[in-house]
Coordinates of N, CA and C in Angstrom, one line a residue:
Chain A
N981 N 24.2 -59.6 98.1 CA 24.5 -59.3 96.6 C 25.5 -60.3 96.1
A982 N 25.1 -61.2 95.2 CA 25.9 -62.3 94.8 C 27.0 -61.9 93.8
G983 N 26.7 -60.9 93.0 CA 27.7 -60.4 92.0 C 27.7 -61.4 90.8
V984 N 28.9 -61.9 90.5 CA 29.0 -62.9 89.4 C 29.2 -64.3 90.0
T985 N 28.4 -65.2 89.6 CA 28.4 -66.5 90.1 C 28.8 -67.5 89.0
Q986 N 29.8 -68.4 89.3 CA 30.2 -69.4 88.3 C 30.0 -70.8 88.9
T987 N 29.6 -71.7 88.0 CA 29.6 -73.1 88.4 C 30.0 -73.9 87.2
P988 N 30.6 -75.1 87.4 CA 31.1 -75.6 88.7 C 32.4 -74.9 89.1
K989 N 32.8 -75.1 90.3 CA 34.1 -74.6 90.8 C 35.3 -75.4 90.3
F990 N 35.1 -76.7 90.3 CA 36.2 -77.6 89.8 C 35.5 -78.7 88.9
R991 N 36.3 -79.1 87.9 CA 35.8 -80.1 87.0 C 37.0 -80.8 86.3
I992 N 36.9 -82.1 86.2 CA 37.9 -82.9 85.5 C 37.1 -83.5 84.3
L993 N 37.7 -83.3 83.1 CA 37.1 -83.8 81.9 C 38.1 -84.7 81.2
K994 N 37.5 -85.7 80.5 CA 38.4 -86.5 79.6 C 38.5 -85.9 78.2
I995 N 39.6 -86.1 77.6 CA 39.8 -85.6 76.2 C 38.6 -86.0 75.3
G996 N 38.0 -85.1 74.6 CA 36.9 -85.3 73.7 C 35.6 -85.1 74.3
Q997 N 35.5 -85.0 75.6 CA 34.2 -84.7 76.3 C 33.8 -83.2 76.1
S998 N 32.6 -83.0 76.3 CA 32.1 -81.6 76.2 C 31.4 -81.2 77.6
M999 N 31.4 -79.9 77.8 CA 30.8 -79.4 79.0 C 30.5 -77.9 78.9
T1000 N 29.6 -77.5 79.8 CA 29.3 -76.0 79.8 C 29.6 -75.5 81.2
L1001 N 30.3 -74.3 81.2 CA 30.6 -73.6 82.4 C 29.5 -72.5 82.5
Q1002 N 28.8 -72.5 83.6 CA 27.7 -71.6 83.8 C 28.2 -70.3 84.5
C1003 N 27.6 -69.2 84.1 CA 27.9 -67.9 84.6 C 26.6 -67.1 84.7
A1004 N 26.3 -66.5 85.9 CA 25.2 -65.6 86.1 C 25.6 -64.4 86.9
Q1005 N 25.0 -63.2 86.5 CA 25.3 -62.0 87.3 C 23.9 -61.4 87.7
D1006 N 23.9 -60.7 88.8 CA 22.7 -60.1 89.3 C 22.8 -58.6 89.5
M1007 N 23.7 -58.0 88.7 CA 24.0 -56.6 88.8 C 23.3 -55.8 87.6
N1008 N 22.6 -56.5 86.8 CA 21.9 -55.9 85.6 C 22.9 -55.3 84.7
H1009 N 24.1 -56.0 84.6 CA 25.1 -55.5 83.7 C 24.8 -56.0 82.2
N1010 N 25.1 -55.1 81.3 CA 24.9 -55.4 79.9 C 26.0 -56.3 79.3
Y1011 N 27.2 -56.0 79.8 CA 28.4 -56.6 79.2 C 28.9 -57.8 80.1
M1012 N 29.2 -58.9 79.4 CA 29.7 -60.0 80.1 C 30.9 -60.6 79.3
Y1013 N 31.8 -61.3 80.0 CA 33.0 -61.7 79.4 C 33.4 -63.1 80.0
W1014 N 34.2 -63.8 79.1 CA 34.9 -65.0 79.6 C 36.3 -64.9 79.4
Y1015 N 37.1 -65.0 80.4 CA 38.6 -65.0 80.4 C 39.1 -66.4 80.8
R1016 N 40.3 -66.7 80.3 CA 41.0 -67.9 80.9 C 42.4 -67.4 81.4
Q1017 N 42.9 -68.0 82.5 CA 44.1 -67.6 83.1 C 45.0 -68.9 83.2
D1018 N 46.1 -68.9 82.6 CA 47.1 -69.9 82.6 C 48.3 -69.5 83.5
P1019 N 48.9 -70.4 84.1 CA 50.1 -70.0 85.0 C 51.1 -69.2 84.3
G1020 N 51.5 -68.1 84.9 CA 52.5 -67.2 84.3 C 52.0 -66.4 83.1
M1021 N 50.8 -66.5 82.8 CA 50.2 -65.7 81.7 C 49.1 -64.8 82.2
G1022 N 49.0 -63.7 81.5 CA 47.9 -62.8 81.8 C 46.5 -63.4 81.4
L1023 N 45.5 -62.8 82.0 CA 44.1 -63.3 81.6 C 43.9 -63.0 80.1
K1024 N 43.4 -64.0 79.4 CA 43.1 -63.8 78.0 C 41.6 -63.9 77.7
L1025 N 41.1 -63.0 76.9 CA 39.7 -62.9 76.6 C 39.3 -64.0 75.6
I1026 N 38.3 -64.8 76.0 CA 37.8 -65.8 75.1 C 36.6 -65.3 74.2
Y1027 N 35.6 -64.9 74.9 CA 34.4 -64.3 74.2 C 33.8 -63.2 75.1
Y1028 N 33.1 -62.3 74.5 CA 32.4 -61.4 75.3 C 31.0 -61.1 74.6
S1029 N 30.1 -60.4 75.4 CA 28.8 -60.1 74.9 C 28.4 -58.7 75.4
V1030 N 27.8 -57.9 74.5 CA 27.4 -56.6 74.9 C 25.9 -56.5 75.2
G1031 N 25.3 -57.6 75.1 CA 23.8 -57.6 75.5 C 23.2 -58.9 75.0
A1032 N 22.0 -59.2 75.5 CA 21.3 -60.4 75.1 C 21.3 -60.6 73.6
G1033 N 21.7 -61.8 73.1 CA 21.6 -62.0 71.7 C 22.8 -61.6 70.9
I1034 N 23.8 -61.0 71.6 CA 25.0 -60.4 70.9 C 26.2 -61.0 71.5
T1035 N 27.0 -61.7 70.7 CA 28.3 -62.2 71.2 C 29.4 -61.9 70.2
D1036 N 30.7 -61.9 70.7 CA 31.8 -61.7 69.8 C 33.0 -62.3 70.3
K1037 N 33.9 -62.7 69.4 CA 35.1 -63.4 69.8 C 36.2 -62.4 70.4
G1038 N 36.9 -63.0 71.4 CA 38.0 -62.3 72.0 C 39.3 -62.8 71.3
E1039 N 40.4 -62.9 72.1 CA 41.7 -63.3 71.6 C 41.9 -64.7 71.4
V1040 N 41.2 -65.6 72.2 CA 41.4 -67.0 72.1 C 40.1 -67.8 72.1
P1041 N 39.3 -67.7 71.0 CA 38.0 -68.3 71.0 C 37.9 -69.7 70.5
N1042 N 39.0 -70.2 69.9 CA 39.0 -71.6 69.3 C 38.7 -72.6 70.3
G1043 N 37.8 -73.5 70.0 CA 37.4 -74.6 70.9 C 36.3 -74.3 71.9
Y1044 N 35.8 -73.1 71.8 CA 34.7 -72.6 72.7 C 33.5 -72.0 72.0
N1045 N 32.4 -72.1 72.6 CA 31.2 -71.4 72.1 C 30.4 -70.7 73.2
V1046 N 29.7 -69.7 72.9 CA 28.9 -69.0 73.9 C 27.6 -68.7 73.4
S1047 N 26.6 -68.4 74.3 CA 25.3 -67.9 73.9 C 24.9 -66.9 75.0
R1048 N 24.0 -66.0 74.6 CA 23.5 -65.0 75.6 C 22.0 -64.8 75.3
S1049 N 21.2 -65.6 76.0 CA 19.8 -65.5 75.7 C 19.1 -64.6 76.7
T1050 N 19.8 -64.3 77.8 CA 19.2 -63.4 78.8 C 20.3 -62.4 79.3
T1051 N 19.9 -61.3 79.9 CA 20.9 -60.4 80.4 C 21.8 -61.0 81.5
E1052 N 21.2 -61.9 82.3 CA 21.8 -62.4 83.5 C 22.8 -63.6 83.2
D1053 N 22.6 -64.4 82.2 CA 23.4 -65.6 82.0 C 24.3 -65.6 80.8
F1054 N 25.5 -66.2 80.9 CA 26.4 -66.2 79.8 C 27.2 -67.5 79.9
P1055 N 26.7 -68.6 79.4 CA 27.4 -69.9 79.5 C 28.5 -70.0 78.5
L1056 N 29.5 -70.8 78.9 CA 30.6 -71.0 78.0 C 30.7 -72.5 77.7
R1057 N 30.6 -72.9 76.4 CA 30.6 -74.3 76.0 C 31.9 -74.7 75.5
L1058 N 32.4 -75.8 76.1 CA 33.7 -76.4 75.6 C 33.3 -77.7 74.8
E1059 N 33.6 -77.7 73.5 CA 33.3 -78.9 72.7 C 34.6 -79.6 72.4
L1060 N 34.5 -81.0 72.6 CA 35.7 -81.8 72.3 C 36.9 -81.3 73.1
A1061 N 36.8 -81.4 74.4 CA 37.9 -80.9 75.3 C 39.3 -81.5 74.9
A1062 N 40.2 -80.6 75.0 CA 41.6 -80.9 74.7 C 42.5 -80.5 76.0
P1063 N 43.7 -81.2 76.2 CA 44.5 -80.8 77.3 C 44.9 -79.3 77.3
S1064 N 44.9 -78.7 76.1 CA 45.3 -77.3 76.1 C 44.2 -76.4 76.7
Q1065 N 43.1 -76.9 76.9 CA 42.0 -76.2 77.6 C 42.0 -76.3 79.1
T1066 N 43.0 -77.0 79.6 CA 43.2 -77.0 81.1 C 43.6 -75.6 81.5
S1067 N 42.8 -75.0 82.4 CA 43.0 -73.6 82.8 C 42.0 -73.2 83.9
V1068 N 42.1 -72.0 84.3 CA 41.2 -71.4 85.2 C 40.3 -70.4 84.4
Y1069 N 39.0 -70.6 84.5 CA 38.1 -69.8 83.7 C 37.4 -68.8 84.6
F1070 N 37.4 -67.5 84.1 CA 36.7 -66.5 84.9 C 35.7 -65.8 84.0
C1071 N 34.5 -65.7 84.6 CA 33.4 -65.0 84.0 C 33.4 -63.6 84.6
A1072 N 33.1 -62.6 83.9 CA 33.1 -61.2 84.4 C 32.0 -60.4 83.8
S1073 N 31.6 -59.3 84.4 CA 30.6 -58.4 83.8 C 30.9 -57.0 84.1
S1074 N 30.3 -56.1 83.3 CA 30.4 -54.7 83.5 C 29.1 -54.0 83.0
Y1075 N 28.9 -52.8 83.6 CA 27.7 -52.1 83.2 C 27.7 -51.6 81.8
S1076 N 28.9 -51.2 81.4 CA 29.1 -50.5 80.1 C 30.5 -50.8 79.6
P1077 N 30.9 -50.3 78.5 CA 32.3 -50.4 78.1 C 33.1 -49.7 79.2
V1078 N 34.2 -50.3 79.6 CA 35.0 -49.8 80.7 C 35.8 -48.6 80.3
A1079 N 36.1 -48.4 79.1 CA 37.0 -47.3 78.7 C 36.4 -45.9 79.0
G1080 N 37.0 -45.2 79.8 CA 36.7 -43.8 80.1 C 35.3 -43.6 80.7
S1081 N 34.7 -44.7 81.2 CA 33.3 -44.6 81.7 C 33.2 -44.5 83.2
G1082 N 34.2 -44.7 83.9 CA 34.1 -44.7 85.4 C 33.6 -46.1 85.9
N1083 N 33.4 -47.0 84.9 CA 33.0 -48.4 85.3 C 34.2 -49.3 85.3
T1084 N 34.0 -50.5 85.8 CA 35.0 -51.5 85.7 C 34.4 -52.9 85.5
I1085 N 35.2 -53.9 85.3 CA 34.8 -55.2 85.1 C 34.9 -56.0 86.5
Y1086 N 33.8 -56.7 86.8 CA 33.7 -57.4 88.0 C 33.8 -58.9 87.7
F1087 N 34.6 -59.6 88.5 CA 34.9 -61.0 88.1 C 34.2 -62.0 89.1
G1088 N 34.0 -63.2 88.6 CA 33.5 -64.3 89.4 C 34.7 -64.9 90.1
E1089 N 34.4 -66.0 90.9 CA 35.4 -66.7 91.7 C 36.3 -67.7 90.9
G1090 N 35.9 -68.0 89.7 CA 36.7 -68.9 88.8 C 36.2 -70.3 88.8
S1091 N 36.5 -71.0 87.7 CA 36.2 -72.4 87.5 C 37.5 -73.1 87.1
W1092 N 37.9 -74.1 87.9 CA 39.2 -74.8 87.6 C 38.8 -76.0 86.7
L1093 N 39.4 -76.1 85.5 CA 39.1 -77.2 84.6 C 40.4 -77.9 84.3
T1094 N 40.3 -79.2 84.4 CA 41.5 -80.1 84.0 C 41.0 -81.0 83.0
V1095 N 41.7 -81.1 81.9 CA 41.4 -82.1 80.8 C 42.5 -83.1 80.8
V1096 N 42.0 -84.4 81.0 CA 43.0 -85.5 81.0 C 42.8 -86.5 80.0
Chain B
E956 N 51.5 -54.0 68.3 CA 50.6 -54.8 69.2 C 50.6 -54.3 70.6
D957 N 49.5 -54.3 71.2 CA 49.4 -53.8 72.6 C 50.1 -54.7 73.6
Q958 N 50.8 -54.1 74.5 CA 51.6 -54.9 75.5 C 51.4 -54.2 76.8
V959 N 51.3 -55.1 77.8 CA 51.3 -54.7 79.2 C 52.3 -55.6 80.0
T960 N 53.3 -54.9 80.6 CA 54.4 -55.6 81.2 C 54.5 -55.2 82.7
Q961 N 54.4 -56.2 83.6 CA 54.5 -55.9 85.0 C 55.9 -56.4 85.5
S962 N 56.4 -55.6 86.5 CA 57.6 -56.0 87.1 C 57.6 -55.5 88.6
P963 N 58.3 -56.2 89.5 CA 58.9 -57.5 89.2 C 57.8 -58.6 89.1
E964 N 58.3 -59.8 88.8 CA 57.3 -60.9 88.7 C 56.9 -61.3 90.1
A965 N 57.8 -61.2 91.1 CA 57.6 -61.6 92.5 C 58.4 -60.6 93.4
L966 N 57.8 -60.3 94.5 CA 58.4 -59.4 95.4 C 58.1 -59.8 96.9
R967 N 59.2 -59.9 97.6 CA 59.0 -60.3 99.0 C 59.4 -59.1 99.9
L968 N 58.5 -58.7 100.8 CA 58.8 -57.5 101.6 C 58.6 -57.9 103.1
Q969 N 59.3 -57.2 103.9 CA 59.1 -57.3 105.4 C 57.9 -56.4 105.7
E970 N 57.2 -56.8 106.7 CA 56.1 -55.9 107.2 C 56.6 -54.5 107.5
G971 N 56.0 -53.5 106.9 CA 56.4 -52.1 107.1 C 57.4 -51.6 106.1
E972 N 57.9 -52.5 105.2 CA 58.9 -52.1 104.2 C 58.2 -51.6 102.9
S973 N 58.1 -50.4 102.7 CA 57.4 -49.8 101.5 C 58.1 -50.1 100.2
S974 N 57.3 -50.2 99.1 CA 57.9 -50.5 97.8 C 56.9 -50.1 96.7
S975 N 57.3 -50.4 95.5 CA 56.4 -50.0 94.4 C 56.4 -51.2 93.3
L976 N 55.3 -51.4 92.7 CA 55.1 -52.3 91.6 C 54.9 -51.5 90.4
N977 N 55.5 -52.0 89.3 CA 55.5 -51.3 88.0 C 54.6 -52.0 87.0
C978 N 53.9 -51.2 86.2 CA 53.2 -51.7 85.0 C 53.5 -50.7 83.9
S979 N 54.2 -51.2 82.9 CA 54.5 -50.4 81.7 C 53.6 -50.9 80.6
Y980 N 53.2 -50.0 79.7 CA 52.3 -50.3 78.7 C 52.6 -49.7 77.4
T981 N 52.3 -50.3 76.3 CA 52.4 -49.7 75.0 C 51.0 -50.0 74.3
V982 N 50.2 -49.0 74.2 CA 48.9 -49.2 73.7 C 48.5 -47.8 73.1
S983 N 47.9 -47.9 71.9 CA 47.5 -46.6 71.3 C 46.1 -46.3 71.8
G984 N 45.9 -45.1 72.1 CA 44.6 -44.6 72.6 C 44.1 -45.2 73.9
L985 N 45.0 -45.1 74.9 CA 44.6 -45.6 76.2 C 43.4 -44.9 76.7
R986 N 42.4 -45.8 77.2 CA 41.2 -45.2 77.7 C 40.9 -45.6 79.2
G987 N 42.0 -46.2 79.8 CA 41.9 -46.5 81.2 C 42.9 -47.6 81.6
L988 N 43.5 -47.4 82.7 CA 44.4 -48.4 83.3 C 43.9 -48.8 84.6
F989 N 43.8 -50.2 84.8 CA 43.1 -50.7 85.9 C 44.1 -51.5 86.8
W990 N 44.0 -51.5 88.1 CA 44.7 -52.3 89.0 C 43.7 -53.2 89.7
Y991 N 44.0 -54.5 89.7 CA 43.3 -55.5 90.4 C 44.2 -56.3 91.4
R992 N 43.5 -56.8 92.5 CA 44.2 -57.7 93.4 C 43.6 -59.0 93.3
Q993 N 44.4 -60.1 93.3 CA 43.9 -61.5 93.1 C 44.5 -62.3 94.2
D994 N 43.7 -62.8 95.1 CA 44.1 -63.8 96.1 C 44.1 -65.2 95.6
P995 N 44.9 -66.1 96.1 CA 44.9 -67.5 95.6 C 43.6 -68.1 95.6
G996 N 43.2 -68.7 94.5 CA 41.9 -69.4 94.4 C 40.7 -68.5 94.2
K997 N 41.0 -67.2 94.0 CA 39.9 -66.2 93.8 C 39.9 -65.5 92.5
G998 N 38.9 -64.8 92.2 CA 38.9 -63.9 91.0 C 39.5 -62.6 91.3
P999 N 39.9 -61.9 90.3 CA 40.5 -60.5 90.5 C 39.5 -59.6 91.2
E1000 N 40.0 -58.8 92.1 CA 39.2 -57.8 92.8 C 39.6 -56.4 92.4
F1001 N 38.7 -55.6 92.0 CA 39.0 -54.2 91.5 C 39.6 -53.4 92.6
L1002 N 40.7 -52.6 92.2 CA 41.3 -51.7 93.1 C 41.1 -50.2 92.6
F1003 N 41.7 -49.9 91.5 CA 41.7 -48.6 90.9 C 41.5 -48.5 89.4
T1004 N 41.0 -47.4 88.9 CA 41.1 -47.1 87.5 C 41.7 -45.7 87.4
L1005 N 42.7 -45.6 86.5 CA 43.3 -44.3 86.2 C 43.1 -44.0 84.7
Y1006 N 42.9 -42.7 84.4 CA 42.5 -42.4 83.0 C 43.5 -41.5 82.3
S1007 N 44.2 -40.7 83.1 CA 45.1 -39.7 82.4 C 46.4 -39.5 83.2
A1008 N 47.5 -39.2 82.4 CA 48.8 -39.0 83.0 C 48.7 -38.0 84.1
G1009 N 49.3 -38.3 85.2 CA 49.3 -37.4 86.4 C 48.3 -37.7 87.4
E1010 N 47.4 -38.6 87.0 CA 46.3 -39.0 88.0 C 46.8 -39.9 89.1
E1011 N 46.3 -39.7 90.3 CA 46.7 -40.6 91.4 C 45.4 -41.0 92.1
K1012 N 45.4 -42.2 92.7 CA 44.3 -42.7 93.5 C 44.9 -43.4 94.7
E1013 N 44.2 -43.3 95.8 CA 44.7 -44.0 97.0 C 43.6 -44.8 97.7
K1014 N 44.0 -45.9 98.3 CA 43.1 -46.7 99.1 C 43.9 -47.4 100.2
E1015 N 43.7 -47.0 101.4 CA 44.4 -47.5 102.6 C 45.9 -47.4 102.3
R1016 N 46.6 -48.5 102.3 CA 48.1 -48.4 102.1 C 48.5 -48.4 100.6
L1017 N 47.6 -48.4 99.7 CA 47.9 -48.4 98.3 C 47.7 -47.1 97.6
K1018 N 48.6 -46.8 96.7 CA 48.5 -45.5 95.9 C 48.9 -45.9 94.5
A1019 N 48.0 -45.6 93.6 CA 48.3 -45.8 92.1 C 48.6 -44.5 91.4
T1020 N 49.6 -44.5 90.6 CA 49.9 -43.3 89.8 C 50.0 -43.7 88.3
L1021 N 49.9 -42.7 87.4 CA 49.9 -43.0 86.0 C 50.8 -41.9 85.3
T1022 N 51.7 -42.4 84.4 CA 52.3 -41.5 83.4 C 51.9 -42.0 82.0
K1023 N 52.5 -41.4 81.0 CA 52.2 -41.7 79.7 C 52.7 -43.1 79.2
K1024 N 53.6 -43.7 80.0 CA 54.1 -45.0 79.6 C 54.0 -46.0 80.7
E1025 N 53.7 -45.7 81.9 CA 53.7 -46.7 83.0 C 52.8 -46.2 84.1
S1026 N 52.5 -47.2 85.0 CA 51.8 -46.9 86.2 C 52.5 -47.6 87.3
F1027 N 52.4 -47.0 88.5 CA 53.0 -47.6 89.7 C 52.0 -47.8 90.7
L1028 N 52.1 -48.9 91.4 CA 51.3 -49.2 92.6 C 52.2 -49.1 93.8
H1029 N 52.1 -48.1 94.6 CA 52.9 -47.9 95.7 C 52.3 -48.5 97.0
I1030 N 53.0 -49.3 97.7 CA 52.5 -49.9 98.9 C 53.3 -49.4 100.1
T1031 N 52.6 -48.7 101.0 CA 53.2 -48.0 102.1 C 53.0 -48.8 103.4
A1032 N 54.1 -49.1 104.1 CA 54.0 -49.9 105.3 C 53.1 -51.1 105.2
P1033 N 53.5 -52.0 104.2 CA 52.6 -53.2 104.0 C 52.5 -54.1 105.2
K1034 N 51.3 -54.8 105.2 CA 51.0 -55.8 106.2 C 50.9 -57.2 105.5
P1035 N 51.0 -58.3 106.3 CA 50.9 -59.6 105.7 C 49.6 -59.8 104.9
E1036 N 48.5 -59.1 105.3 CA 47.2 -59.3 104.6 C 47.3 -58.6 103.2
D1037 N 48.3 -57.8 102.9 CA 48.5 -57.3 101.5 C 49.1 -58.3 100.6
S1038 N 49.5 -59.4 101.1 CA 50.0 -60.5 100.2 C 49.0 -60.9 99.2
A1039 N 49.3 -60.9 97.9 CA 48.4 -61.2 96.9 C 49.2 -61.0 95.5
T1040 N 48.5 -61.4 94.5 CA 49.0 -61.0 93.1 C 48.3 -59.8 92.7
Y1041 N 49.0 -58.8 92.2 CA 48.5 -57.5 91.7 C 48.6 -57.5 90.2
L1042 N 47.4 -57.3 89.6 CA 47.3 -57.3 88.2 C 47.0 -55.9 87.6
C1043 N 47.6 -55.6 86.5 CA 47.4 -54.4 85.8 C 46.8 -54.7 84.5
A1044 N 45.9 -53.9 84.0 CA 45.2 -54.1 82.7 C 44.9 -52.7 82.1
V1045 N 44.8 -52.7 80.8 CA 44.5 -51.5 80.0 C 43.3 -51.7 79.1
A1046 N 42.6 -50.6 78.9 CA 41.5 -50.6 78.0 C 41.8 -49.5 76.9
K1047 N 41.4 -49.7 75.7 CA 41.6 -48.8 74.7 C 40.4 -48.7 73.7
G1048 N 40.5 -47.7 72.9 CA 39.5 -47.6 71.8 C 38.0 -47.6 72.4
G1049 N 37.2 -48.5 71.8 CA 35.8 -48.6 72.2 C 35.7 -49.2 73.6
G1050 N 36.8 -49.9 74.1 CA 36.9 -50.2 75.5 C 35.9 -51.3 76.0
N1051 N 35.6 -52.3 75.1 CA 34.9 -53.4 75.6 C 35.7 -54.4 76.4
K1052 N 37.0 -54.4 76.2 CA 37.9 -55.4 76.7 C 39.1 -54.9 77.4
L1053 N 39.6 -55.7 78.3 CA 40.9 -55.4 79.0 C 42.0 -56.3 78.5
T1054 N 43.2 -55.7 78.4 CA 44.4 -56.5 78.2 C 45.2 -56.5 79.4
F1055 N 45.5 -57.7 79.9 CA 46.1 -57.8 81.3 C 47.6 -58.1 81.1
G1056 N 48.3 -57.6 82.2 CA 49.7 -58.1 82.4 C 49.7 -59.4 83.1
T1057 N 50.9 -59.9 83.4 CA 51.0 -61.2 84.0 C 51.0 -61.2 85.5
G1058 N 51.1 -60.0 86.1 CA 50.9 -59.8 87.5 C 52.2 -59.8 88.3
T1059 N 52.2 -59.2 89.5 CA 53.3 -59.2 90.4 C 52.8 -59.9 91.7
Q1060 N 53.5 -61.0 92.0 CA 53.1 -61.8 93.2 C 53.8 -61.2 94.4
L1061 N 53.1 -60.6 95.3 CA 53.6 -59.9 96.5 C 53.4 -60.8 97.7
K1062 N 54.5 -60.9 98.5 CA 54.4 -61.6 99.8 C 55.0 -60.7 100.9
V1063 N 54.2 -60.4 101.9 CA 54.7 -59.6 103.0 C 54.8 -60.5 104.2
E1064 N 56.0 -60.4 104.8 CA 56.3 -61.3 105.9 C 56.5 -60.5 107.2
L1065 N 56.2 -61.2 108.3 CA 56.3 -60.5 109.6 C 57.8 -60.3 110.0

């Protein structure tokens, strides 16, 4: 059972370049999320999706785009990379809204991105 | 504004030395408080969910409790393999999202 799979694990980008972080889950979860984690800071939500074709902004969406064409995949696009986007990115998924549901959010292993 | 504050930021224990980690929160309409464990270079791993004040959950050497303002993660007789960063998060309202604290970095030494 693979769970949530992220690629690549590590990437170095130059300022102004673009790239896509891939995320796939095999748990048939409806909800998917992208978080970023900076040193000394809590995980911050970038974008989330409640199902194929539906996405919404989180706390820190600027500089990113997402799409959700299938239940399994939720790629995160970085356009015109900036040093402020140097971070660790985590994709996550859940079966339903986690509030009061008995469910929780499951995380991938992370993607380390450095913008130089 | 919703806030989740974890303390201490870092904790060093000797093997077998029990202690507690704190997660205090200010959020309207709490719909769940979550504890995760994160090892270096890995994603957060789910430990517990608590929903109402007075609730307790246990797993091996870990026990999580919840009051109306805070949650504690009690670690009894810790071992070096318990070394990790422990994250607390809350869900509210419609509950699509979690708000995370900054974590407590625990190191257990022999």
